[in-house]
PDB file of C-alpha atoms in Angstrom:
ATOM      1  CA  MET A1226     -89.718 -80.037  39.068  1.00 78.00           C
ATOM      2  CA  LYS A1227     -91.703 -81.646  36.188  1.00 89.00           C
ATOM      3  CA  LYS A1228     -92.364 -80.149  32.812  1.00 92.00           C
ATOM      4  CA  VAL A1229     -95.939 -80.147  31.551  1.00 92.00           C
ATOM      5  CA  ILE A1230     -97.525 -79.016  28.305  1.00 94.00           C
ATOM      6  CA  TYR A1231    -101.129 -78.101  28.566  1.00 95.00           C
ATOM      7  CA  SER A1232    -103.600 -76.799  25.870  1.00 93.00           C
ATOM      8  CA  ASP A1233    -107.073 -75.469  26.669  1.00 93.00           C
ATOM      9  CA  GLU A1234    -108.352 -76.135  23.147  1.00 93.00           C
ATOM     10  CA  LEU A1235    -111.929 -77.280  22.931  1.00 93.00           C
ATOM     11  CA  ALA A1236    -112.571 -80.903  22.411  1.00 93.00           C
ATOM     12  CA  PRO A1237    -115.186 -82.309  19.926  1.00 90.00           C
ATOM     13  CA  ARG A1238    -118.745 -81.069  20.532  1.00 89.00           C
ATOM     14  CA  ARG A1239    -116.986 -78.009  21.748  1.00 91.00           C
ATOM     15  CA  ARG A1240    -116.346 -79.411  25.248  1.00 93.00           C
ATOM     16  CA  GLY A1241    -114.413 -77.053  27.481  1.00 93.00           C
ATOM     17  CA  ALA A1242    -110.999 -77.992  28.900  1.00 95.00           C
ATOM     18  CA  TRP A1243    -110.190 -77.960  32.675  1.00 94.00           C
ATOM     19  CA  ALA A1244    -106.977 -78.281  34.583  1.00 95.00           C
ATOM     20  CA  ILE A1245    -106.667 -78.891  38.356  1.00 95.00           C
ATOM     21  CA  ILE A1246    -103.617 -78.437  40.648  1.00 95.00           C
ATOM     22  CA  ILE A1247    -103.593 -80.990  43.314  1.00 94.00           C
ATOM     23  CA  GLY A1248    -101.395 -80.494  46.419  1.00 89.00           C
ATOM     24  CA  PRO A1249     -99.105 -80.166  48.003  1.00 90.00           C
ATOM     25  CA  GLY A1250    -101.011 -81.936  50.727  1.00 87.00           C
ATOM     26  CA  ASP A1251    -104.779 -81.825  50.824  1.00 90.00           C
ATOM     27  CA  GLU A1252    -105.405 -79.066  48.345  1.00 92.00           C
ATOM     28  CA  LEU A1253    -107.156 -78.452  45.115  1.00 94.00           C
ATOM     29  CA  GLU A1254    -107.020 -75.364  42.874  1.00 93.00           C
ATOM     30  CA  LEU A1255    -108.092 -74.542  39.343  1.00 93.00           C
ATOM     31  CA  PHE A1256    -105.400 -73.517  36.794  1.00 94.00           C
ATOM     32  CA  ALA A1257    -106.552 -70.313  35.195  1.00 91.00           C
ATOM     33  CA  GLY A1258    -103.463 -69.604  32.959  1.00 91.00           C
ATOM     34  CA  GLU A1259    -101.275 -67.958  35.492  1.00 92.00           C
ATOM     35  CA  SER A1260     -98.471 -69.031  37.727  1.00 93.00           C
ATOM     36  CA  ILE A1261     -99.286 -70.148  41.354  1.00 92.00           C
ATOM     37  CA  PRO A1262     -96.481 -69.616  43.724  1.00 92.00           C
ATOM     38  CA  GLY A1263     -95.088 -72.804  45.146  1.00 90.00           C
ATOM     39  CA  LYS A1264     -97.196 -74.955  42.834  1.00 93.00           C
ATOM     40  CA  VAL A1265     -97.000 -74.096  39.162  1.00 94.00           C
ATOM     41  CA  ALA A1266     -94.832 -71.687  37.099  1.00 93.00           C
ATOM     42  CA  VAL A1267     -95.801 -70.671  33.558  1.00 94.00           C
ATOM     43  CA  VAL A1268     -92.705 -70.697  31.572  1.00 93.00           C
ATOM     44  CA  GLY A1269     -94.203 -69.886  28.258  1.00 94.00           C
ATOM     45  CA  CYS A1270     -97.536 -69.654  26.366  1.00 94.00           C
ATOM     46  CA  ASP A1271     -98.489 -69.749  22.730  1.00 93.00           C
ATOM     47  CA  TYR A1272    -101.833 -68.542  21.377  1.00 93.00           C
ATOM     48  CA  THR A1273    -103.387 -70.110  18.255  1.00 93.00           C
ATOM     49  CA  LYS A1274    -106.180 -68.107  16.554  1.00 93.00           C
ATOM     50  CA  ASN A1275    -108.708 -70.364  14.858  1.00 92.00           C
ATOM     51  CA  GLY A1276    -112.197 -69.085  15.549  1.00 92.00           C
ATOM     52  CA  VAL A1277    -114.096 -71.016  18.114  1.00 90.00           C
ATOM     53  CA  TRP A1278    -111.087 -73.511  18.266  1.00 93.00           C
ATOM     54  CA  SER A1279    -108.714 -70.668  19.233  1.00 94.00           C
ATOM     55  CA  HIS A1280    -106.619 -71.811  22.243  1.00 94.00           C
ATOM     56  CA  SER A1281    -103.503 -71.303  24.420  1.00 94.00           C
ATOM     57  CA  THR A1282    -100.722 -73.830  24.844  1.00 94.00           C
ATOM     58  CA  TYR A1283     -98.918 -73.517  28.087  1.00 94.00           C
ATOM     59  CA  ARG A1284     -95.329 -74.705  29.027  1.00 94.00           C
ATOM     60  CA  LEU A1285     -95.381 -75.332  32.706  1.00 94.00           C
ATOM     61  CA  GLN A1286     -93.013 -76.251  35.512  1.00 92.00           C
ATOM     62  CA  VAL A1287     -94.895 -78.227  38.290  1.00 93.00           C
ATOM     63  CA  ALA A1288     -93.391 -78.286  41.795  1.00 91.00           C
ATOM     64  CA  GLU A1289     -92.467 -81.521  43.540  1.00 90.00           C
ATOM     65  CA  GLY A1290     -95.463 -83.053  45.447  1.00 90.00           C
ATOM     66  CA  VAL A1291     -97.940 -81.376  43.102  1.00 93.00           C
ATOM     67  CA  ARG A1292    -100.127 -83.095  40.459  1.00 93.00           C
ATOM     68  CA  PHE A1293    -101.330 -81.313  37.388  1.00 95.00           C
ATOM     69  CA  LEU A1294    -104.480 -83.075  36.251  1.00 95.00           C
ATOM     70  CA  HIS A1295    -106.303 -81.992  33.029  1.00 95.00           C
ATOM     71  CA  GLY A1296    -109.065 -83.085  30.748  1.00 95.00           C
ATOM     72  CA  HIS A1297    -112.289 -81.971  29.115  1.00 95.00           C
ATOM     73  CA  PHE A1298    -115.993 -82.100  30.245  1.00 94.00           C
ATOM     74  CA  GLY A1299    -117.708 -85.369  29.369  1.00 91.00           C
ATOM     75  CA  PHE A1300    -118.536 -86.347  25.829  1.00 89.00           C
ATOM     76  CA  GLU A1301    -122.027 -87.707  26.479  1.00 84.00           C
ATOM     77  CA  THR A1302    -123.300 -85.835  29.538  1.00 84.00           C
ATOM     78  CA  GLY A1303    -120.967 -82.736  29.462  1.00 88.00           C
ATOM     79  CA  THR A1304    -120.229 -83.170  33.156  1.00 90.00           C
ATOM     80  CA  PHE A1305    -116.993 -82.885  34.959  1.00 93.00           C
ATOM     81  CA  THR A1306    -117.338 -86.247  36.660  1.00 92.00           C
ATOM     82  CA  GLU A1307    -117.579 -87.944  33.302  1.00 92.00           C
ATOM     83  CA  GLY A1308    -114.595 -85.959  31.989  1.00 93.00           C
ATOM     84  CA  LEU A1309    -112.645 -86.907  35.203  1.00 94.00           C
ATOM     85  CA  ARG A1310    -113.433 -90.582  34.619  1.00 93.00           C
ATOM     86  CA  ALA A1311    -112.222 -90.314  30.944  1.00 92.00           C
ATOM     87  CA  ALA A1312    -109.004 -88.550  32.015  1.00 93.00           C
ATOM     88  CA  THR A1313    -108.154 -91.100  34.744  1.00 94.00           C
ATOM     89  CA  GLY A1314    -109.893 -94.343  33.932  1.00 92.00           C
ATOM     90  CA  GLN A1315    -111.318 -94.432  37.360  1.00 91.00           C
ATOM     91  CA  PRO A1316    -114.941 -94.569  38.622  1.00 88.00           C
ATOM     92  CA  THR A1317    -116.410 -91.135  39.587  1.00 90.00           C
ATOM     93  CA  ASP A1318    -120.008 -91.871  40.230  1.00 88.00           C
ATOM     94  CA  ARG A1319    -119.947 -91.209  43.970  1.00 89.00           C
ATOM     95  CA  TRP A1320    -118.419 -88.607  46.217  1.00 91.00           C
ATOM     96  CA  TYR A1321    -115.904 -90.853  47.773  1.00 90.00           C
ATOM     97  CA  GLU A1322    -114.771 -92.073  44.324  1.00 91.00           C
ATOM     98  CA  VAL A1323    -114.257 -88.523  43.099  1.00 92.00           C
ATOM     99  CA  ALA A1324    -112.217 -87.712  46.244  1.00 93.00           C
ATOM    100  CA  ASN A1325    -110.097 -90.824  45.757  1.00 92.00           C
ATOM    101  CA  VAL A1326    -109.384 -90.046  42.098  1.00 92.00           C
ATOM    102  CA  LEU A1327    -108.352 -86.471  42.963  1.00 94.00           C
ATOM    103  CA  GLY A1328    -106.282 -87.755  45.857  1.00 91.00           C
ATOM    104  CA  VAL A1329    -107.786 -85.494  48.549  1.00 92.00           C
ATOM    105  CA  SER A1330    -110.101 -85.736  51.468  1.00 90.00           C
ATOM    106  CA  LEU A1331    -113.760 -85.975  50.904  1.00 90.00           C
ATOM    107  CA  PRO A1332    -114.497 -82.482  52.499  1.00 90.00           C
ATOM    108  CA  VAL A1333    -111.934 -80.896  50.260  1.00 92.00           C
ATOM    109  CA  ALA A1334    -113.358 -82.531  47.173  1.00 92.00           C
ATOM    110  CA  GLN A1335    -116.912 -81.604  48.140  1.00 92.00           C
ATOM    111  CA  ASN A1336    -115.957 -77.928  48.851  1.00 91.00           C
ATOM    112  CA  PHE A1337    -114.015 -77.655  45.536  1.00 92.00           C
ATOM    113  CA  LEU A1338    -116.804 -78.927  43.416  1.00 92.00           C
ATOM    114  CA  ARG A1339    -119.553 -77.005  45.221  1.00 91.00           C
ATOM    115  CA  THR A1340    -117.623 -73.768  44.736  1.00 89.00           C
ATOM    116  CA  TRP A1341    -116.682 -74.469  41.101  1.00 89.00           C
ATOM    117  CA  LEU A1342    -119.571 -76.186  39.548  1.00 83.00           C
ATOM    118  CA  LYS A1343    -123.292 -76.602  39.944  1.00 79.00           C
ATOM    119  CA  GLU A1344    -123.294 -80.335  39.273  1.00 79.00           C
ATOM    120  CA  ALA A1345    -122.363 -81.236  42.768  1.00 88.00           C
ATOM    121  CA  HIS A1346    -126.033 -81.882  43.391  1.00 87.00           C
ATOM    122  CA  ARG A1347    -125.791 -84.895  41.051  1.00 86.00           C
ATOM    123  CA  LEU A1348    -123.347 -86.588  43.438  1.00 89.00           C
ATOM    124  CA  ASP A1349    -125.527 -85.461  46.420  1.00 89.00           C
ATOM    125  CA  GLN A1350    -128.584 -87.080  44.792  1.00 85.00           C
ATOM    126  CA  VAL A1351    -126.748 -90.363  44.125  1.00 85.00           C
ATOM    127  CA  GLU A1352    -125.943 -90.520  47.933  1.00 85.00           C
ATOM    128  CA  ALA A1353    -129.489 -89.644  48.923  1.00 84.00           C
ATOM    129  CA  ASP A1354    -130.974 -92.262  46.658  1.00 81.00           C
ATOM    130  CA  LEU A1355    -128.647 -94.930  48.060  1.00 79.00           C
ATOM    131  CA  ALA A1356    -129.452 -93.951  51.596  1.00 80.00           C
ATOM    132  CA  SER A1357    -133.210 -93.968  50.890  1.00 77.00           C
ATOM    133  CA  LEU A1358    -133.152 -97.294  49.352  1.00 71.00           C
ATOM    134  CA  ASP A1359    -130.896 -98.760  52.155  1.00 70.00           C
ATOM    135  CA  GLU A1360    -133.493 -97.529  54.703  1.00 69.00           C
ATOM    136  CA  GLU A1361    -136.605 -98.602  52.669  1.00 66.00           C
ATOM    137  CA  SER A1362    -135.460-102.122  51.751  1.00 63.00           C
ATOM    138  CA  PRO A1363    -135.263-104.766  54.490  1.00 59.00           C
ATOM    139  CA  THR A1364    -132.137-106.317  52.845  1.00 58.00           C
ATOM    140  CA  GLY A1365    -130.278-103.108  52.306  1.00 64.00           C
ATOM    141  CA  ALA A1366    -129.027-101.480  49.047  1.00 74.00           C
ATOM    142  CA  ALA A1367    -126.646-102.595  46.434  1.00 84.00           C
ATOM    143  CA  THR A1368    -125.565-101.165  43.136  1.00 86.00           C
ATOM    144  CA  VAL A1369    -125.845-103.014  39.811  1.00 90.00           C
ATOM    145  CA  THR A1370    -124.916-101.944  36.269  1.00 91.00           C
ATOM    146  CA  ILE A1371    -126.674-102.937  33.056  1.00 92.00           C
ATOM    147  CA  THR A1372    -125.946-101.940  29.415  1.00 93.00           C
ATOM    148  CA  TYR A1373    -128.192-102.840  26.462  1.00 93.00           C
ATOM    149  CA  GLY A1374    -128.621-101.715  22.961  1.00 92.00           C
ATOM    150  CA  ALA A1375    -127.583-102.464  19.239  1.00 89.00           C
ATOM    151  CA  PRO A1376    -130.793-104.471  18.628  1.00 91.00           C
ATOM    152  CA  THR A1377    -131.417-106.340  15.360  1.00 88.00           C
ATOM    153  CA  ARG A1378    -134.228-105.337  13.015  1.00 84.00           C
ATOM    154  CA  ALA A1379    -136.223-108.283  14.303  1.00 81.00           C
ATOM    155  CA  ALA A1380    -135.752-107.164  17.906  1.00 87.00           C
ATOM    156  CA  ARG A1381    -136.702-103.561  17.157  1.00 88.00           C
ATOM    157  CA  GLU A1382    -139.897-104.821  15.487  1.00 83.00           C
ATOM    158  CA  ARG A1383    -140.788-106.707  18.553  1.00 84.00           C
ATOM    159  CA  GLY A1384    -140.444-103.512  20.565  1.00 87.00           C
ATOM    160  CA  PHE A1385    -136.869-103.699  21.947  1.00 92.00           C
ATOM    161  CA  TRP A1386    -136.780 -99.924  22.818  1.00 93.00           C
ATOM    162  CA  GLU A1387    -140.165-100.198  24.565  1.00 90.00           C
ATOM    163  CA  TRP A1388    -138.910-102.982  26.926  1.00 93.00           C
ATOM    164  CA  PRO A1389    -138.257-101.980  30.522  1.00 95.00           C
ATOM    165  CA  VAL A1390    -135.311-102.894  32.748  1.00 96.00           C
ATOM    166  CA  ARG A1391    -136.799-105.039  35.377  1.00 95.00           C
ATOM    167  CA  ILE A1392    -135.395-105.470  38.937  1.00 95.00           C
ATOM    168  CA  LEU A1393    -135.803-109.086  39.968  1.00 94.00           C
ATOM    169  CA  ASP A1394    -135.202-110.554  43.466  1.00 91.00           C
ATOM    170  CA  GLU A1395    -133.565-113.941  44.145  1.00 88.00           C
ATOM    171  CA  ASP A1396    -136.930-115.641  43.361  1.00 89.00           C
ATOM    172  CA  GLY A1397    -137.340-113.932  40.048  1.00 90.00           C
ATOM    173  CA  GLN A1398    -140.093-111.673  41.273  1.00 92.00           C
ATOM    174  CA  GLU A1399    -140.198-108.151  40.030  1.00 93.00           C
ATOM    175  CA  VAL A1400    -139.632-105.524  42.729  1.00 92.00           C
ATOM    176  CA  GLY A1401    -139.043-102.544  40.531  1.00 93.00           C
ATOM    177  CA  ARG A1402    -138.397-101.359  37.028  1.00 93.00           C
ATOM    178  CA  VAL A1403    -136.918 -98.557  34.901  1.00 95.00           C
ATOM    179  CA  SER A1404    -139.083 -97.499  32.004  1.00 93.00           C
ATOM    180  CA  PRO A1405    -137.616 -97.078  28.496  1.00 91.00           C
ATOM    181  CA  GLY A1406    -137.592 -93.385  29.070  1.00 90.00           C
ATOM    182  CA  GLY A1407    -135.548 -93.722  32.253  1.00 91.00           C
ATOM    183  CA  GLU A1408    -138.311 -93.366  34.908  1.00 91.00           C
ATOM    184  CA  PRO A1409    -137.807 -95.598  37.991  1.00 92.00           C
ATOM    185  CA  SER A1410    -140.668 -97.239  39.942  1.00 92.00           C
ATOM    186  CA  GLY A1411    -140.714 -99.579  42.861  1.00 90.00           C
ATOM    187  CA  GLU A1412    -137.495-100.453  44.745  1.00 88.00           C
ATOM    188  CA  VAL A1413    -134.878 -98.958  42.399  1.00 90.00           C
ATOM    189  CA  ARG A1414    -133.103 -95.661  42.135  1.00 88.00           C
ATOM    190  CA  ILE A1415    -131.187 -94.442  39.040  1.00 89.00           C
ATOM    191  CA  LEU A1416    -127.648 -93.396  40.064  1.00 85.00           C
ATOM    192  CA  LYS A1417    -126.494 -92.817  36.442  1.00 84.00           C
ATOM    193  CA  ARG A1418    -127.955 -93.053  32.995  1.00 87.00           C
ATOM    194  CA  GLU A1419    -125.922 -92.649  29.828  1.00 85.00           C
ATOM    195  CA  THR A1420    -126.644 -93.141  26.200  1.00 87.00           C
ATOM    196  CA  SER A1421    -124.231 -93.641  23.385  1.00 83.00           C
ATOM    197  CA  SER A1422    -124.597 -93.876  19.557  1.00 83.00           C
ATOM    198  CA  GLY A1423    -124.453 -97.214  17.744  1.00 83.00           C
ATOM    199  CA  TYR A1424    -126.228 -99.725  15.507  1.00 87.00           C
ATOM    200  CA  GLY A1425    -129.971-100.013  15.815  1.00 88.00           C
ATOM    201  CA  GLY A1426    -130.451 -96.931  18.029  1.00 90.00           C
ATOM    202  CA  GLY A1427    -127.235 -97.096  20.137  1.00 90.00           C
ATOM    203  CA  TYR A1428    -126.775 -98.134  23.701  1.00 90.00           C
ATOM    204  CA  VAL A1429    -128.125 -97.317  27.171  1.00 92.00           C
ATOM    205  CA  SER A1430    -126.037 -97.822  30.331  1.00 91.00           C
ATOM    206  CA  LEU A1431    -127.558 -97.694  33.805  1.00 91.00           C
ATOM    207  CA  ILE A1432    -126.050 -97.719  37.237  1.00 89.00           C
ATOM    208  CA  LEU A1433    -128.891 -98.618  39.655  1.00 91.00           C
ATOM    209  CA  ALA A1434    -129.369 -98.881  43.440  1.00 88.00           C
ATOM    210  CA  VAL A1435    -131.428-102.011  44.131  1.00 90.00           C
ATOM    211  CA  PRO A1436    -132.157-104.225  47.202  1.00 88.00           C
ATOM    212  CA  GLU A1437    -129.412-106.488  48.129  1.00 86.00           C
ATOM    213  CA  GLY A1438    -129.455-109.729  46.083  1.00 87.00           C
ATOM    214  CA  CYS A1439    -131.391-108.303  43.175  1.00 91.00           C
ATOM    215  CA  ARG A1440    -130.489-108.325  39.514  1.00 91.00           C
ATOM    216  CA  ALA A1441    -131.404-106.111  36.577  1.00 94.00           C
ATOM    217  CA  GLU A1442    -132.636-107.453  33.248  1.00 94.00           C
ATOM    218  CA  HIS A1443    -133.690-105.714  30.079  1.00 95.00           C
ATOM    219  CA  GLY A1444    -136.400-107.472  28.098  1.00 91.00           C
ATOM    220  CA  PRO A1445    -140.119-107.905  27.556  1.00 90.00           C
ATOM    221  CA  ALA A1446    -142.263-107.998  30.631  1.00 89.00           C
ATOM    222  CA  PRO A1447    -144.354-111.225  30.869  1.00 88.00           C
ATOM    223  CA  GLY A1448    -147.981-110.585  30.012  1.00 86.00           C
ATOM    224  CA  GLU A1449    -147.323-107.114  28.600  1.00 85.00           C
ATOM    225  CA  LYS A1450    -147.398-106.227  24.987  1.00 83.00           C
ATOM    226  CA  THR A1451    -145.427-103.294  23.474  1.00 83.00           C
ATOM    227  CA  TRP A1452    -146.967-100.876  21.015  1.00 85.00           C
ATOM    228  CA  ALA A1453    -144.778-102.430  18.358  1.00 83.00           C
ATOM    229  CA  GLU A1454    -146.231-105.930  19.068  1.00 83.00           C
ATOM    230  CA  GLN A1455    -149.807-104.537  19.104  1.00 84.00           C
ATOM    231  CA  GLU A1456    -149.247-102.769  15.781  1.00 85.00           C
ATOM    232  CA  ALA A1457    -147.729-105.832  14.345  1.00 85.00           C
ATOM    233  CA  GLU A1458    -150.722-107.982  15.453  1.00 87.00           C
ATOM    234  CA  GLU A1459    -153.148-105.488  13.982  1.00 90.00           C
ATOM    235  CA  ARG A1460    -151.162-105.229  10.736  1.00 89.00           C
ATOM    236  CA  LEU A1461    -151.097-108.999  10.492  1.00 91.00           C
ATOM    237  CA  LEU A1462    -154.814-109.358  11.046  1.00 92.00           C
ATOM    238  CA  GLN A1463    -155.557-106.587   8.452  1.00 92.00           C
ATOM    239  CA  THR A1464    -153.219-108.035   5.833  1.00 93.00           C
ATOM    240  CA  ALA A1465    -154.542-111.589   6.407  1.00 92.00           C
ATOM    241  CA  SER A1466    -158.100-110.459   6.088  1.00 93.00           C
ATOM    242  CA  GLU A1467    -157.565-108.462   2.924  1.00 92.00           C
ATOM    243  CA  TRP A1468    -155.734-111.493   1.404  1.00 92.00           C
ATOM    244  CA  LEU A1469    -158.453-113.893   2.256  1.00 91.00           C
ATOM    245  CA  LYS A1470    -161.068-111.555   0.998  1.00 91.00           C
ATOM    246  CA  THR A1471    -159.204-111.009  -2.332  1.00 92.00           C
ATOM    247  CA  TYR A1472    -158.303-114.668  -3.053  1.00 92.00           C
ATOM    248  CA  GLY A1473    -161.172-116.503  -1.383  1.00 90.00           C
ATOM    249  CA  LYS A1474    -161.061-120.295  -1.726  1.00 90.00           C
ATOM    250  CA  LYS A1475    -157.574-120.243  -3.277  1.00 91.00           C
ATOM    251  CA  ALA A1476    -156.286-118.458  -0.182  1.00 90.00           C
ATOM    252  CA  VAL A1477    -158.018-120.962   2.124  1.00 90.00           C
ATOM    253  CA  HIS A1478    -156.457-123.867   0.150  1.00 90.00           C
ATOM    254  CA  VAL A1479    -152.994-122.358   0.298  1.00 90.00           C
ATOM    255  CA  ALA A1480    -153.288-121.542   4.058  1.00 90.00           C
ATOM    256  CA  THR A1481    -154.616-124.969   5.137  1.00 90.00           C
ATOM    257  CA  LYS A1482    -152.425-127.215   3.029  1.00 89.00           C
ATOM    258  CA  GLU A1483    -149.846-129.385   4.748  1.00 89.00           C
ATOM    259  CA  TYR A1484    -146.397-128.574   3.484  1.00 89.00           C
ATOM    260  CA  PRO A1485    -143.520-130.973   3.675  1.00 86.00           C
ATOM    261  CA  TYR A1486    -141.122-128.466   2.284  1.00 86.00           C
ATOM    262  CA  GLY A1487    -139.713-125.065   3.159  1.00 89.00           C
ATOM    263  CA  ARG A1488    -140.424-121.345   2.694  1.00 91.00           C
ATOM    264  CA  ALA A1489    -139.197-120.926  -0.951  1.00 92.00           C
ATOM    265  CA  ARG A1490    -141.409-123.733  -2.234  1.00 92.00           C
ATOM    266  CA  VAL A1491    -144.400-122.595  -0.234  1.00 91.00           C
ATOM    267  CA  LEU A1492    -144.038-119.197  -1.780  1.00 93.00           C
ATOM    268  CA  ALA A1493    -143.782-120.787  -5.275  1.00 92.00           C
ATOM    269  CA  TYR A1494    -146.790-122.871  -4.644  1.00 91.00           C
ATOM    270  CA  ALA A1495    -148.865-119.794  -3.600  1.00 92.00           C
ATOM    271  CA  GLU A1496    -147.745-118.086  -6.843  1.00 91.00           C
ATOM    272  CA  SER A1497    -148.793-121.075  -8.892  1.00 92.00           C
ATOM    273  CA  GLN A1498    -152.312-120.916  -7.284  1.00 91.00           C
ATOM    274  CA  GLY A1499    -152.697-117.328  -8.195  1.00 92.00           C
ATOM    275  CA  CYS A1500    -152.394-115.787  -4.761  1.00 91.00           C
ATOM    276  CA  PRO A1501    -148.909-114.644  -3.902  1.00 94.00           C
ATOM    277  CA  ILE A1502    -148.053-114.065  -0.287  1.00 93.00           C
ATOM    278  CA  PRO A1503    -147.645-110.375   0.712  1.00 93.00           C
ATOM    279  CA  ARG A1504    -143.966-109.469   0.596  1.00 91.00           C
ATOM    280  CA  GLU A1505    -143.963-108.333   4.309  1.00 87.00           C
ATOM    281  CA  TYR A1506    -144.569-111.973   5.319  1.00 90.00           C
ATOM    282  CA  SER A1507    -142.516-113.678   2.711  1.00 89.00           C
ATOM    283  CA  ARG A1508    -138.896-112.794   3.846  1.00 87.00           C
ATOM    284  CA  GLN A1509    -138.552-115.143   6.778  1.00 86.00           C
ATOM    285  CA  ALA A1510    -140.101-118.594   7.404  1.00 89.00           C
ATOM    286  CA  SER A1511    -141.473-117.611  10.875  1.00 86.00           C
ATOM    287  CA  ASP A1512    -143.276-114.652   9.309  1.00 88.00           C
ATOM    288  CA  LEU A1513    -144.715-116.816   6.603  1.00 91.00           C
ATOM    289  CA  TRP A1514    -146.027-119.505   8.959  1.00 91.00           C
ATOM    290  CA  GLU A1515    -147.562-116.799  11.291  1.00 90.00           C
ATOM    291  CA  PHE A1516    -149.352-115.231   8.283  1.00 92.00           C
ATOM    292  CA  LEU A1517    -150.752-118.541   7.002  1.00 92.00           C
ATOM    293  CA  GLY A1518    -151.762-119.461  10.540  1.00 91.00           C
ATOM    294  CA  GLU A1519    -153.687-116.148  10.833  1.00 91.00           C
ATOM    295  CA  VAL A1520    -155.382-116.692   7.448  1.00 91.00           C
ATOM    296  CA  LYS A1521    -156.383-120.290   8.568  1.00 90.00           C
ATOM    297  CA  SER A1522    -157.737-119.001  11.844  1.00 90.00           C
ATOM    298  CA  LEU A1523    -159.857-116.389  10.074  1.00 90.00           C
ATOM    299  CA  ALA A1524    -161.194-119.005   7.525  1.00 86.00           C
ATOM    300  CA  GLN A1525    -162.252-121.292  10.454  1.00 86.00           C
ATOM    301  CA  LYS A1526    -164.051-118.374  12.156  1.00 83.00           C
ATOM    302  CA  GLN A1527    -166.010-117.603   8.878  1.00 79.00           C
ATOM    303  CA  LYS A1528    -167.245-121.134   8.699  1.00 74.00           C
ATOM    304  CA  LYS A1529    -168.856-120.908  12.210  1.00 62.00           C
TER     305      LYS A1529
END
């Protein structure tokens, strides 16, 4: 027999603990703190009182041919399958994967989860989505994984979190997409969507069912502008108009002059002419040239 120490203490985010007795043979059973004849014997138990973190620590003897598998519900989704993946390091997105990780037949795994938890419908939905896409797509279904996130400030300003995940076929044509909020359209099904914290708004991970031969890309959609881009254009137009109105001919001179030197000297020249560049468009050379280009365009329109 094998000795096992098991604690049912909550994990961070007050995630509950679980323990499953596997075997002997094709059997699954929850450990509820008591001995189970022929499988597990509770040799001793210590209770620690600590408010919501109070817990019991069990000293167990596990019979030969029996596995004692334990963990906590998932950190991000709070689901058992996420916790099972964390405990074993194995994929648990589909029914057959859960059965393989638990080491039992598919019917036993399904009956166990349907009896114990309400989240079995998540796995059912994954299988239904895959079957649906496989029937609808002439090429059949495949699964792809994509993770995106941690955008720079510049990317966020361009609308990074408004960009969709586009499903592209072998010719680069879009056949489906997932919106920034996680809504699928076209020939794609979401099998799993998880978010995690991190720089610039964190990360998003997707497991998708798509037609065979397709790939998933996160980025701007050609010909479509995000709200961030539209707001940036409106802000640029408004600021350029006000700057041109305020400084008149001096602004036109600064905007239309040919510059053989870089950003710092252009900013200094504008200062010397009595029309400093707005701070928002002075930090980067690309912003500066875009601003001066907008002023130049407005000045040309006023001449007509």
